[in-house]
PDB file of N, CA and C in Angstrom:
ATOM      1  N   MET A 166       0.973  -1.098  -0.229  1.00  0.00           N
ATOM      2  CA  MET A 166      -0.265   0.213   0.153  1.00  0.00           C
ATOM      3  C   MET A 166       0.721   1.100  -0.105  1.00  0.00           C
ATOM      4  N   LEU A 167       1.797   1.187   0.582  1.00  0.00           N
ATOM      5  CA  LEU A 167       2.880   2.616   0.751  1.00  0.00           C
ATOM      6  C   LEU A 167       3.465   2.646  -0.231  1.00  0.00           C
ATOM      7  N   LYS A 168       3.743   1.538  -1.367  1.00  0.00           N
ATOM      8  CA  LYS A 168       4.605   1.790  -2.607  1.00  0.00           C
ATOM      9  C   LYS A 168       3.599   2.636  -3.691  1.00  0.00           C
ATOM     10  N   GLU A 169       2.141   1.550  -3.486  1.00  0.00           N
ATOM     11  CA  GLU A 169       1.144   2.738  -4.482  1.00  0.00           C
ATOM     12  C   GLU A 169       1.083   4.181  -4.221  1.00  0.00           C
ATOM     13  N   ARG A 170       1.157   4.134  -2.453  1.00  0.00           N
ATOM     14  CA  ARG A 170       0.817   5.314  -2.481  1.00  0.00           C
ATOM     15  C   ARG A 170       1.549   6.536  -2.548  1.00  0.00           C
ATOM     16  N   ARG A 171       3.063   5.801  -2.796  1.00  0.00           N
ATOM     17  CA  ARG A 171       4.417   7.099  -3.056  1.00  0.00           C
ATOM     18  C   ARG A 171       4.314   7.416  -3.935  1.00  0.00           C
ATOM     19  N   GLN A 172       3.996   6.023  -5.275  1.00  0.00           N
ATOM     20  CA  GLN A 172       3.878   6.278  -6.903  1.00  0.00           C
ATOM     21  C   GLN A 172       3.251   7.330  -7.267  1.00  0.00           C
ATOM     22  N   ALA A 173       2.225   7.164  -6.547  1.00  0.00           N
ATOM     23  CA  ALA A 173       0.742   7.884  -6.661  1.00  0.00           C
ATOM     24  C   ALA A 173       1.205   9.496  -6.548  1.00  0.00           C
ATOM     25  N   ALA A 174       1.988   9.584  -5.561  1.00  0.00           N
ATOM     26  CA  ALA A 174       2.306  11.382  -4.989  1.00  0.00           C
ATOM     27  C   ALA A 174       3.585  11.196  -5.918  1.00  0.00           C
ATOM     28  N   GLU A 175       4.671  10.703  -6.431  1.00  0.00           N
ATOM     29  CA  GLU A 175       4.959  10.856  -7.144  1.00  0.00           C
ATOM     30  C   GLU A 175       4.653  11.111  -9.169  1.00  0.00           C
ATOM     31  N   THR A 176       3.911  10.503  -9.378  1.00  0.00           N
ATOM     32  CA  THR A 176       3.159  11.056 -10.318  1.00  0.00           C
ATOM     33  C   THR A 176       2.792  12.798 -10.196  1.00  0.00           C
ATOM     34  N   VAL A 177       2.052  12.536  -8.907  1.00  0.00           N
ATOM     35  CA  VAL A 177       1.310  13.970  -9.356  1.00  0.00           C
ATOM     36  C   VAL A 177       2.116  14.767  -9.068  1.00  0.00           C
ATOM     37  N   ALA A 178       3.712  14.915  -8.017  1.00  0.00           N
ATOM     38  CA  ALA A 178       4.024  15.626  -7.598  1.00  0.00           C
ATOM     39  C   ALA A 178       5.113  16.354  -9.008  1.00  0.00           C
ATOM     40  N   GLU A 179       5.105  14.936 -10.157  1.00  0.00           N
ATOM     41  CA  GLU A 179       5.555  15.808 -11.101  1.00  0.00           C
ATOM     42  C   GLU A 179       4.949  16.236 -11.903  1.00  0.00           C
ATOM     43  N   ALA A 180       3.834  16.024 -12.345  1.00  0.00           N
ATOM     44  CA  ALA A 180       3.453  17.246 -12.853  1.00  0.00           C
ATOM     45  C   ALA A 180       2.731  18.598 -12.210  1.00  0.00           C
ATOM     46  N   LEU A 181       2.634  18.333 -10.953  1.00  0.00           N
ATOM     47  CA  LEU A 181       2.709  19.962  -9.741  1.00  0.00           C
ATOM     48  C   LEU A 181       4.346  21.276 -10.505  1.00  0.00           C
ATOM     49  N   PHE A 182       5.274  19.813 -10.443  1.00  0.00           N
ATOM     50  CA  PHE A 182       6.014  20.630 -10.859  1.00  0.00           C
ATOM     51  C   PHE A 182       6.522  21.013 -12.455  1.00  0.00           C
ATOM     52  N   ALA A 183       5.829  20.102 -13.159  1.00  0.00           N
ATOM     53  CA  ALA A 183       5.411  20.844 -14.785  1.00  0.00           C
ATOM     54  C   ALA A 183       4.388  22.389 -14.922  1.00  0.00           C
ATOM     55  N   ALA A 184       3.788  21.901 -14.352  1.00  0.00           N
ATOM     56  CA  ALA A 184       3.255  23.173 -13.979  1.00  0.00           C
ATOM     57  C   ALA A 184       3.722  24.711 -13.884  1.00  0.00           C
ATOM     58  N   GLU A 185       4.017  23.955 -12.204  1.00  0.00           N
ATOM     59  CA  GLU A 185       4.756  25.296 -12.411  1.00  0.00           C
ATOM     60  C   GLU A 185       5.803  26.295 -13.163  1.00  0.00           C
ATOM     61  N   LYS A 186       6.264  24.983 -13.336  1.00  0.00           N
ATOM     62  CA  LYS A 186       8.002  25.388 -14.183  1.00  0.00           C
ATOM     63  C   LYS A 186       7.359  26.668 -15.681  1.00  0.00           C
ATOM     64  N   ALA A 187       5.614  25.441 -16.279  1.00  0.00           N
ATOM     65  CA  ALA A 187       5.366  25.855 -17.256  1.00  0.00           C
ATOM     66  C   ALA A 187       4.996  27.200 -17.251  1.00  0.00           C
ATOM     67  N   ILE A 188       4.878  27.669 -15.685  1.00  0.00           N
ATOM     68  CA  ILE A 188       3.970  29.579 -15.614  1.00  0.00           C
ATOM     69  C   ILE A 188       5.041  29.914 -15.766  1.00  0.00           C
ATOM     70  N   ASP A 189       6.476  29.601 -14.405  1.00  0.00           N
ATOM     71  CA  ASP A 189       7.304  30.491 -14.773  1.00  0.00           C
ATOM     72  C   ASP A 189       7.477  30.912 -16.116  1.00  0.00           C
ATOM     73  N   ALA A 190       8.184  29.797 -17.202  1.00  0.00           N
ATOM     74  CA  ALA A 190       8.392  30.166 -18.036  1.00  0.00           C
ATOM     75  C   ALA A 190       6.816  31.312 -19.101  1.00  0.00           C
ATOM     76  N   ALA A 191       6.470  30.667 -19.109  1.00  0.00           N
ATOM     77  CA  ALA A 191       4.970  32.313 -19.393  1.00  0.00           C
ATOM     78  C   ALA A 191       5.253  33.445 -18.953  1.00  0.00           C
ATOM     79  N   ILE A 192       5.708  33.791 -17.512  1.00  0.00           N
ATOM     80  CA  ILE A 192       5.351  34.895 -16.718  1.00  0.00           C
ATOM     81  C   ILE A 192       6.645  35.446 -17.703  1.00  0.00           C
ATOM     82  N   ALA A 193       8.532  34.979 -17.504  1.00  0.00           N
ATOM     83  CA  ALA A 193       9.436  35.324 -18.126  1.00  0.00           C
ATOM     84  C   ALA A 193       9.147  35.778 -19.884  1.00  0.00           C
ATOM     85  N   SER A 194       8.671  34.902 -20.233  1.00  0.00           N
ATOM     86  CA  SER A 194       8.506  35.176 -22.016  1.00  0.00           C
ATOM     87  C   SER A 194       6.936  36.203 -21.974  1.00  0.00           C
ATOM     88  N   THR A 195       5.999  36.339 -21.303  1.00  0.00           N
ATOM     89  CA  THR A 195       5.367  38.114 -21.237  1.00  0.00           C
ATOM     90  C   THR A 195       6.740  38.880 -20.776  1.00  0.00           C
ATOM     91  N   ALA A 196       6.837  39.140 -19.985  1.00  0.00           N
ATOM     92  CA  ALA A 196       7.682  40.014 -19.326  1.00  0.00           C
ATOM     93  C   ALA A 196       8.984  40.299 -20.446  1.00  0.00           C
ATOM     94  N   THR A 197       9.476  39.425 -21.156  1.00  0.00           N
ATOM     95  CA  THR A 197      10.395  39.725 -22.392  1.00  0.00           C
ATOM     96  C   THR A 197       9.402  40.534 -23.851  1.00  0.00           C
ATOM     97  N   LEU A 198       8.816  39.880 -23.570  1.00  0.00           N
ATOM     98  CA  LEU A 198       7.812  40.934 -24.626  1.00  0.00           C
ATOM     99  C   LEU A 198       7.183  41.629 -24.269  1.00  0.00           C
ATOM    100  N   ALA A 199       7.279  42.338 -23.204  1.00  0.00           N
ATOM    101  CA  ALA A 199       6.449  43.544 -22.521  1.00  0.00           C
ATOM    102  C   ALA A 199       7.455  43.922 -22.314  1.00  0.00           C
ATOM    103  N   ALA A 200       8.732  43.976 -22.081  1.00  0.00           N
ATOM    104  CA  ALA A 200       9.804  44.847 -21.847  1.00  0.00           C
ATOM    105  C   ALA A 200      10.280  45.384 -23.235  1.00  0.00           C
ATOM    106  N   LEU A 201      10.050  44.553 -23.950  1.00  0.00           N
ATOM    107  CA  LEU A 201      10.602  45.114 -25.715  1.00  0.00           C
ATOM    108  C   LEU A 201       9.806  45.527 -26.812  1.00  0.00           C
ATOM    109  N   MET A 202       8.322  45.361 -26.062  1.00  0.00           N
ATOM    110  CA  MET A 202       7.532  46.490 -27.009  1.00  0.00           C
ATOM    111  C   MET A 202       8.221  47.670 -26.938  1.00  0.00           C
ATOM    112  N   PRO A 203       7.934  48.318 -25.961  1.00  0.00           N
ATOM    113  CA  PRO A 203       8.576  49.950 -25.811  1.00  0.00           C
ATOM    114  C   PRO A 203       9.520  50.521 -25.836  1.00  0.00           C
ATOM    115  N   HIS A 204      10.771  49.584 -26.199  1.00  0.00           N
ATOM    116  CA  HIS A 204      12.125  49.186 -26.629  1.00  0.00           C
ATOM    117  C   HIS A 204      12.130  49.373 -27.744  1.00  0.00           C
ATOM    118  N   SER A 205      11.292  48.573 -28.514  1.00  0.00           N
ATOM    119  CA  SER A 205      11.302  48.591 -30.402  1.00  0.00           C
ATOM    120  C   SER A 205      10.195  49.626 -30.819  1.00  0.00           C
ATOM    121  N   ARG A 206       9.431  50.456 -30.208  1.00  0.00           N
ATOM    122  CA  ARG A 206       8.825  51.197 -30.507  1.00  0.00           C
ATOM    123  C   ARG A 206       9.469  52.439 -30.580  1.00  0.00           C
ATOM    124  N   GLN A 207      10.117  52.645 -29.603  1.00  0.00           N
ATOM    125  CA  GLN A 207      11.062  54.165 -29.573  1.00  0.00           C
ATOM    126  C   GLN A 207      12.398  53.772 -30.372  1.00  0.00           C
ATOM    127  N   ALA A 208      12.715  52.704 -30.311  1.00  0.00           N
ATOM    128  CA  ALA A 208      13.533  52.372 -31.592  1.00  0.00           C
ATOM    129  C   ALA A 208      13.316  52.705 -33.368  1.00  0.00           C
ATOM    130  N   ALA A 209      12.058  52.443 -33.128  1.00  0.00           N
ATOM    131  CA  ALA A 209      11.743  52.833 -34.834  1.00  0.00           C
ATOM    132  C   ALA A 209      11.199  54.439 -34.890  1.00  0.00           C
ATOM    133  N   ASN A 210      11.370  54.963 -33.927  1.00  0.00           N
ATOM    134  CA  ASN A 210      10.662  56.665 -34.141  1.00  0.00           C
ATOM    135  C   ASN A 210       9.168  56.425 -34.174  1.00  0.00           C
ATOM    136  N   LEU A 211       8.796  55.256 -33.061  1.00  0.00           N
ATOM    137  CA  LEU A 211       7.170  55.368 -33.701  1.00  0.00           C
ATOM    138  C   LEU A 211       6.233  56.400 -32.399  1.00  0.00           C
ATOM    139  N   SER A 212       5.181  56.619 -32.409  1.00  0.00           N
ATOM    140  CA  SER A 212       4.301  57.351 -31.648  1.00  0.00           C
ATOM    141  C   SER A 212       3.988  56.297 -30.126  1.00  0.00           C
ATOM    142  N   ALA A 213       4.590  57.140 -28.945  1.00  0.00           N
ATOM    143  CA  ALA A 213       3.483  56.372 -28.101  1.00  0.00           C
ATOM    144  C   ALA A 213       2.288  55.721 -28.180  1.00  0.00           C
ATOM    145  N   ILE A 214       1.525  56.623 -28.723  1.00  0.00           N
ATOM    146  CA  ILE A 214       0.297  55.864 -29.267  1.00  0.00           C
ATOM    147  C   ILE A 214       0.236  54.304 -29.865  1.00  0.00           C
ATOM    148  N   VAL A 215       1.507  54.158 -30.584  1.00  0.00           N
ATOM    149  CA  VAL A 215       1.560  52.635 -31.759  1.00  0.00           C
ATOM    150  C   VAL A 215       1.677  51.779 -30.131  1.00  0.00           C
ATOM    151  N   GLY A 216       0.808  51.203 -30.110  1.00  0.00           N
ATOM    152  CA  GLY A 216       1.436  49.826 -29.977  1.00  0.00           C
ATOM    153  C   GLY A 216       0.600  49.448 -28.203  1.00  0.00           C
ATOM    154  N   GLN A 217      -0.296  50.374 -28.494  1.00  0.00           N
ATOM    155  CA  GLN A 217      -0.191  50.932 -26.963  1.00  0.00           C
ATOM    156  C   GLN A 217      -1.296  49.376 -26.303  1.00  0.00           C
ATOM    157  N   ASP A 218      -2.410  49.281 -27.086  1.00  0.00           N
ATOM    158  CA  ASP A 218      -3.342  48.488 -26.665  1.00  0.00           C
ATOM    159  C   ASP A 218      -2.903  47.224 -26.562  1.00  0.00           C
ATOM    160  N   ALA A 219      -1.432  46.497 -27.423  1.00  0.00           N
ATOM    161  CA  ALA A 219      -1.074  45.303 -27.536  1.00  0.00           C
ATOM    162  C   ALA A 219      -0.166  45.587 -26.039  1.00  0.00           C
ATOM    163  N   LEU A 220       0.178  46.582 -25.305  1.00  0.00           N
ATOM    164  CA  LEU A 220       1.200  46.839 -24.410  1.00  0.00           C
ATOM    165  C   LEU A 220       0.069  46.443 -23.115  1.00  0.00           C
ATOM    166  N   MET A 221      -0.512  47.018 -22.889  1.00  0.00           N
ATOM    167  CA  MET A 221      -1.815  46.955 -22.158  1.00  0.00           C
ATOM    168  C   MET A 221      -1.936  46.008 -21.729  1.00  0.00           C
ATOM    169  N   SER A 222      -2.514  44.672 -23.137  1.00  0.00           N
ATOM    170  CA  SER A 222      -3.360  43.590 -23.103  1.00  0.00           C
ATOM    171  C   SER A 222      -1.619  42.864 -22.445  1.00  0.00           C
ATOM    172  N   ALA A 223      -0.630  42.901 -22.748  1.00  0.00           N
ATOM    173  CA  ALA A 223       0.363  42.121 -22.420  1.00  0.00           C
ATOM    174  C   ALA A 223       0.493  41.932 -20.643  1.00  0.00           C
ATOM    175  N   ILE A 224       0.352  43.446 -20.471  1.00  0.00           N
ATOM    176  CA  ILE A 224       0.408  43.483 -18.937  1.00  0.00           C
ATOM    177  C   ILE A 224      -0.490  43.006 -18.091  1.00  0.00           C
ATOM    178  N   ASN A 225      -1.486  43.336 -18.544  1.00  0.00           N
ATOM    179  CA  ASN A 225      -3.352  42.447 -18.162  1.00  0.00           C
ATOM    180  C   ASN A 225      -2.919  40.703 -17.994  1.00  0.00           C
ATOM    181  N   THR A 226      -2.114  40.139 -19.208  1.00  0.00           N
ATOM    182  CA  THR A 226      -1.946  38.645 -19.088  1.00  0.00           C
ATOM    183  C   THR A 226      -0.470  38.564 -18.182  1.00  0.00           C
ATOM    184  N   MET A 227       0.470  39.660 -17.715  1.00  0.00           N
ATOM    185  CA  MET A 227       1.251  39.441 -16.710  1.00  0.00           C
ATOM    186  C   MET A 227       0.128  39.148 -15.118  1.00  0.00           C
ATOM    187  N   GLN A 228      -0.809  39.723 -15.619  1.00  0.00           N
ATOM    188  CA  GLN A 228      -1.295  39.985 -14.185  1.00  0.00           C
ATOM    189  C   GLN A 228      -1.735  38.761 -13.926  1.00  0.00           C
ATOM    190  N   ALA A 229      -2.488  37.923 -14.996  1.00  0.00           N
ATOM    191  CA  ALA A 229      -3.193  37.020 -15.026  1.00  0.00           C
ATOM    192  C   ALA A 229      -2.306  35.534 -14.456  1.00  0.00           C
ATOM    193  N   LEU A 230      -0.722  35.958 -15.561  1.00  0.00           N
ATOM    194  CA  LEU A 230      -0.119  34.767 -14.989  1.00  0.00           C
ATOM    195  C   LEU A 230       0.899  35.156 -13.625  1.00  0.00           C
ATOM    196  N   GLY A 231       0.559  36.131 -12.592  1.00  0.00           N
ATOM    197  CA  GLY A 231       0.555  36.007 -11.294  1.00  0.00           C
ATOM    198  C   GLY A 231      -0.422  35.760 -10.523  1.00  0.00           C
ATOM    199  N   VAL A 232      -1.782  35.805 -10.866  1.00  0.00           N
ATOM    200  CA  VAL A 232      -3.076  34.809 -10.638  1.00  0.00           C
ATOM    201  C   VAL A 232      -2.697  33.525 -10.008  1.00  0.00           C
ATOM    202  N   ALA A 233      -2.319  33.091 -11.716  1.00  0.00           N
ATOM    203  CA  ALA A 233      -2.177  31.370 -12.108  1.00  0.00           C
ATOM    204  C   ALA A 233      -0.705  31.233 -11.223  1.00  0.00           C
ATOM    205  N   ARG A 234       0.222  31.628 -11.321  1.00  0.00           N
ATOM    206  CA  ARG A 234       1.235  31.436 -10.206  1.00  0.00           C
ATOM    207  C   ARG A 234       0.710  31.352  -8.616  1.00  0.00           C
ATOM    208  N   GLU A 235      -0.173  32.406  -8.449  1.00  0.00           N
ATOM    209  CA  GLU A 235      -0.527  32.233  -6.905  1.00  0.00           C
ATOM    210  C   GLU A 235      -1.226  30.629  -6.804  1.00  0.00           C
ATOM    211  N   GLY A 236      -2.190  30.709  -7.583  1.00  0.00           N
ATOM    212  CA  GLY A 236      -3.135  29.324  -7.447  1.00  0.00           C
ATOM    213  C   GLY A 236      -2.353  28.458  -7.687  1.00  0.00           C
ATOM    214  N   ILE A 237      -1.041  28.008  -8.349  1.00  0.00           N
ATOM    215  CA  ILE A 237      -0.314  26.619  -7.939  1.00  0.00           C
ATOM    216  C   ILE A 237       0.590  26.949  -7.447  1.00  0.00           C
ATOM    217  N   VAL A 238       0.733  27.589  -6.325  1.00  0.00           N
ATOM    218  CA  VAL A 238       1.913  27.929  -5.292  1.00  0.00           C
ATOM    219  C   VAL A 238       0.676  27.096  -4.093  1.00  0.00           C
ATOM    220  N   THR A 239      -0.437  27.951  -4.327  1.00  0.00           N
ATOM    221  CA  THR A 239      -1.770  27.566  -2.828  1.00  0.00           C
ATOM    222  C   THR A 239      -1.748  25.705  -3.081  1.00  0.00           C
ATOM    223  N   THR A 240      -2.233  25.211  -4.727  1.00  0.00           N
ATOM    224  CA  THR A 240      -1.982  24.025  -4.692  1.00  0.00           C
ATOM    225  C   THR A 240      -0.848  23.079  -4.395  1.00  0.00           C
ATOM    226  N   HIS A 241       0.399  23.547  -4.262  1.00  0.00           N
ATOM    227  CA  HIS A 241       1.540  22.836  -3.891  1.00  0.00           C
ATOM    228  C   HIS A 241       1.315  23.026  -2.469  1.00  0.00           C
ATOM    229  N   LYS A 242       0.948  24.199  -1.675  1.00  0.00           N
ATOM    230  CA  LYS A 242       0.680  23.928  -0.569  1.00  0.00           C
ATOM    231  C   LYS A 242      -0.047  22.708   0.150  1.00  0.00           C
ATOM    232  N   HIS A 243      -1.364  22.595  -0.582  1.00  0.00           N
ATOM    233  CA  HIS A 243      -2.550  21.630  -0.048  1.00  0.00           C
ATOM    234  C   HIS A 243      -1.700  20.464  -0.502  1.00  0.00           C
ATOM    235  N   LEU A 244      -1.118  20.657  -1.517  1.00  0.00           N
ATOM    236  CA  LEU A 244      -0.601  19.078  -1.696  1.00  0.00           C
ATOM    237  C   LEU A 244       0.488  18.190  -0.448  1.00  0.00           C
ATOM    238  N   THR A 245       1.294  19.325   0.001  1.00  0.00           N
ATOM    239  CA  THR A 245       1.770  19.120   0.445  1.00  0.00           C
ATOM    240  C   THR A 245       1.178  18.519   2.471  1.00  0.00           C
ATOM    241  N   VAL A 246       0.177  19.638   2.132  1.00  0.00           N
ATOM    242  CA  VAL A 246      -0.731  18.789   3.173  1.00  0.00           C
ATOM    243  C   VAL A 246      -1.206  17.641   3.613  1.00  0.00           C
ATOM    244  N   ALA A 247      -1.741  17.395   2.024  1.00  0.00           N
ATOM    245  CA  ALA A 247      -2.351  16.317   1.548  1.00  0.00           C
ATOM    246  C   ALA A 247      -0.741  14.914   1.619  1.00  0.00           C
ATOM    247  N   GLN A 248       0.246  15.331   1.521  1.00  0.00           N
ATOM    248  CA  GLN A 248       1.295  14.381   1.559  1.00  0.00           C
ATOM    249  C   GLN A 248       1.775  13.913   2.885  1.00  0.00           C
ATOM    250  N   HIS A 249       1.215  14.928   3.823  1.00  0.00           N
ATOM    251  CA  HIS A 249       1.377  14.332   5.500  1.00  0.00           C
ATOM    252  C   HIS A 249       0.211  13.538   6.003  1.00  0.00           C
ATOM    253  N   ASP A 250      -0.925  13.751   5.538  1.00  0.00           N
ATOM    254  CA  ASP A 250      -1.743  12.882   5.592  1.00  0.00           C
ATOM    255  C   ASP A 250      -2.213  11.585   5.149  1.00  0.00           C
ATOM    256  N   ILE A 251      -1.065  11.141   3.917  1.00  0.00           N
ATOM    257  CA  ILE A 251      -1.226  10.069   3.528  1.00  0.00           C
ATOM    258  C   ILE A 251       0.041   9.550   4.142  1.00  0.00           C
ATOM    259  N   GLY A 252       0.881   9.596   4.827  1.00  0.00           N
ATOM    260  CA  GLY A 252       2.271   9.512   5.610  1.00  0.00           C
ATOM    261  C   GLY A 252       3.371   9.529   5.039  1.00  0.00           C
ATOM    262  N   LEU A 253       3.152  10.453   3.822  1.00  0.00           N
ATOM    263  CA  LEU A 253       4.625  10.769   2.905  1.00  0.00           C
ATOM    264  C   LEU A 253       4.997  11.797   3.286  1.00  0.00           C
ATOM    265  N   ALA A 254       5.087  12.388   4.730  1.00  0.00           N
ATOM    266  CA  ALA A 254       5.217  13.584   4.997  1.00  0.00           C
ATOM    267  C   ALA A 254       7.293  13.474   5.245  1.00  0.00           C
ATOM    268  N   ARG A 255       7.815  12.348   4.865  1.00  0.00           N
ATOM    269  CA  ARG A 255       9.345  12.442   5.516  1.00  0.00           C
ATOM    270  C   ARG A 255       9.982  12.319   4.325  1.00  0.00           C
ATOM    271  N   VAL A 256       8.959  11.483   3.076  1.00  0.00           N
ATOM    272  CA  VAL A 256       9.254  11.682   1.521  1.00  0.00           C
ATOM    273  C   VAL A 256       9.558  12.898   1.335  1.00  0.00           C
ATOM    274  N   SER A 257      10.534  13.151   0.507  1.00  0.00           N
ATOM    275  CA  SER A 257      11.081  14.215  -0.604  1.00  0.00           C
ATOM    276  C   SER A 257      11.273  14.022  -2.158  1.00  0.00           C
ATOM    277  N   PHE A 258      10.221  14.738  -2.783  1.00  0.00           N
ATOM    278  CA  PHE A 258      10.063  14.876  -4.278  1.00  0.00           C
ATOM    279  C   PHE A 258      10.544  15.808  -5.148  1.00  0.00           C
ATOM    280  N   GLY A 259      11.187  15.254  -6.098  1.00  0.00           N
ATOM    281  CA  GLY A 259      11.992  16.455  -6.766  1.00  0.00           C
ATOM    282  C   GLY A 259      13.497  16.529  -5.626  1.00  0.00           C
ATOM    283  N   ASP A 260      14.502  17.199  -6.766  1.00  0.00           N
ATOM    284  CA  ASP A 260      16.012  17.936  -6.275  1.00  0.00           C
ATOM    285  C   ASP A 260      15.936  19.415  -5.905  1.00  0.00           C
ATOM    286  N   MET A 261      14.483  19.779  -5.935  1.00  0.00           N
ATOM    287  CA  MET A 261      14.818  21.099  -5.505  1.00  0.00           C
ATOM    288  C   MET A 261      15.336  21.297  -3.926  1.00  0.00           C
ATOM    289  N   ALA A 262      15.517  22.647  -3.476  1.00  0.00           N
ATOM    290  CA  ALA A 262      15.481  23.190  -2.662  1.00  0.00           C
ATOM    291  C   ALA A 262      14.414  22.837  -1.523  1.00  0.00           C
ATOM    292  N   GLU A 263      14.742  23.403  -0.112  1.00  0.00           N
ATOM    293  CA  GLU A 263      14.112  23.530   0.462  1.00  0.00           C
ATOM    294  C   GLU A 263      12.838  24.648   0.699  1.00  0.00           C
ATOM    295  N   LYS A 264      12.011  23.802   0.848  1.00  0.00           N
ATOM    296  CA  LYS A 264      10.713  24.913   1.103  1.00  0.00           C
ATOM    297  C   LYS A 264      11.038  26.107   1.866  1.00  0.00           C
ATOM    298  N   PRO A 265      10.135  27.372   2.379  1.00  0.00           N
ATOM    299  CA  PRO A 265      10.852  28.010   2.965  1.00  0.00           C
ATOM    300  C   PRO A 265      10.110  28.172   3.819  1.00  0.00           C
ATOM    301  N   GLY A 266      10.407  28.215   5.313  1.00  0.00           N
ATOM    302  CA  GLY A 266       9.354  27.785   6.629  1.00  0.00           C
ATOM    303  C   GLY A 266       9.721  26.713   6.453  1.00  0.00           C
ATOM    304  N   SER A 267      10.111  25.734   5.881  1.00  0.00           N
ATOM    305  CA  SER A 267       9.993  23.892   6.442  1.00  0.00           C
ATOM    306  C   SER A 267      11.063  23.480   7.042  1.00  0.00           C
ATOM    307  N   PRO A 268      11.319  22.752   7.909  1.00  0.00           N
ATOM    308  CA  PRO A 268      11.707  22.773   8.952  1.00  0.00           C
ATOM    309  C   PRO A 268      13.069  21.974   8.692  1.00  0.00           C
ATOM    310  N   GLY A 269      14.335  21.901   9.114  1.00  0.00           N
ATOM    311  CA  GLY A 269      15.545  21.159   8.998  1.00  0.00           C
ATOM    312  C   GLY A 269      15.322  19.874   8.163  1.00  0.00           C
ATOM    313  N   PRO A 270      15.998  19.457   7.148  1.00  0.00           N
ATOM    314  CA  PRO A 270      16.330  17.987   7.160  1.00  0.00           C
ATOM    315  C   PRO A 270      15.636  16.835   7.625  1.00  0.00           C
ATOM    316  N   SER A 271      16.018  16.997   8.807  1.00  0.00           N
ATOM    317  CA  SER A 271      15.722  15.720   9.898  1.00  0.00           C
ATOM    318  C   SER A 271      14.152  15.929  10.590  1.00  0.00           C
ATOM    319  N   GLY A 272      13.306  16.571   9.880  1.00  0.00           N
ATOM    320  CA  GLY A 272      12.321  17.195  10.410  1.00  0.00           C
ATOM    321  C   GLY A 272      12.082  17.446  11.099  1.00  0.00           C
ATOM    322  N   HIS A 273      12.951  18.166  12.314  1.00  0.00           N
ATOM    323  CA  HIS A 273      12.732  18.305  13.706  1.00  0.00           C
ATOM    324  C   HIS A 273      13.265  20.089  13.755  1.00  0.00           C
ATOM    325  N   LEU A 274      12.572  20.954  14.237  1.00  0.00           N
ATOM    326  CA  LEU A 274      12.882  22.128  14.047  1.00  0.00           C
ATOM    327  C   LEU A 274      14.747  22.028  15.386  1.00  0.00           C
ATOM    328  N   THR A 275      15.423  23.395  14.759  1.00  0.00           N
ATOM    329  CA  THR A 275      16.721  23.137  15.553  1.00  0.00           C
ATOM    330  C   THR A 275      17.032  24.547  16.055  1.00  0.00           C
ATOM    331  N   VAL A 276      18.171  24.283  17.075  1.00  0.00           N
ATOM    332  CA  VAL A 276      18.493  25.627  17.878  1.00  0.00           C
ATOM    333  C   VAL A 276      19.406  26.059  17.558  1.00  0.00           C
ATOM    334  N   ALA A 277      19.002  28.069  17.164  1.00  0.00           N
ATOM    335  CA  ALA A 277      20.123  28.561  16.554  1.00  0.00           C
ATOM    336  C   ALA A 277      21.259  28.749  17.492  1.00  0.00           C
ATOM    337  N   ALA A 278      22.463  28.935  17.238  1.00  0.00           N
ATOM    338  CA  ALA A 278      23.261  29.563  18.618  1.00  0.00           C
ATOM    339  C   ALA A 278      23.833  30.768  18.318  1.00  0.00           C
TER     340      ALA A 278
END
């Protein structure tokens, strides 16, 4: 039973990490686009009116992607609770750094000198 729970958790973790990575990539790409538009307009010596709607659309997309990122982070937090609920609290998925606010590697709080 533990083996099946661990496999299911690994499958979900892989999908979660892929979703987080995709959202971050979309944010980075959209930010590059939003930064490029004013520079390109200025380099072409065009009026500020040119492309204003496109720039605002890119900015709105950035805001929506920020909301999406907040949602996937919340999903991650809920899955961490589920991981604990199914008895896999001490299992690490992925090779990422520790989450902010998580206890040290032993799972116990340590005293700082």
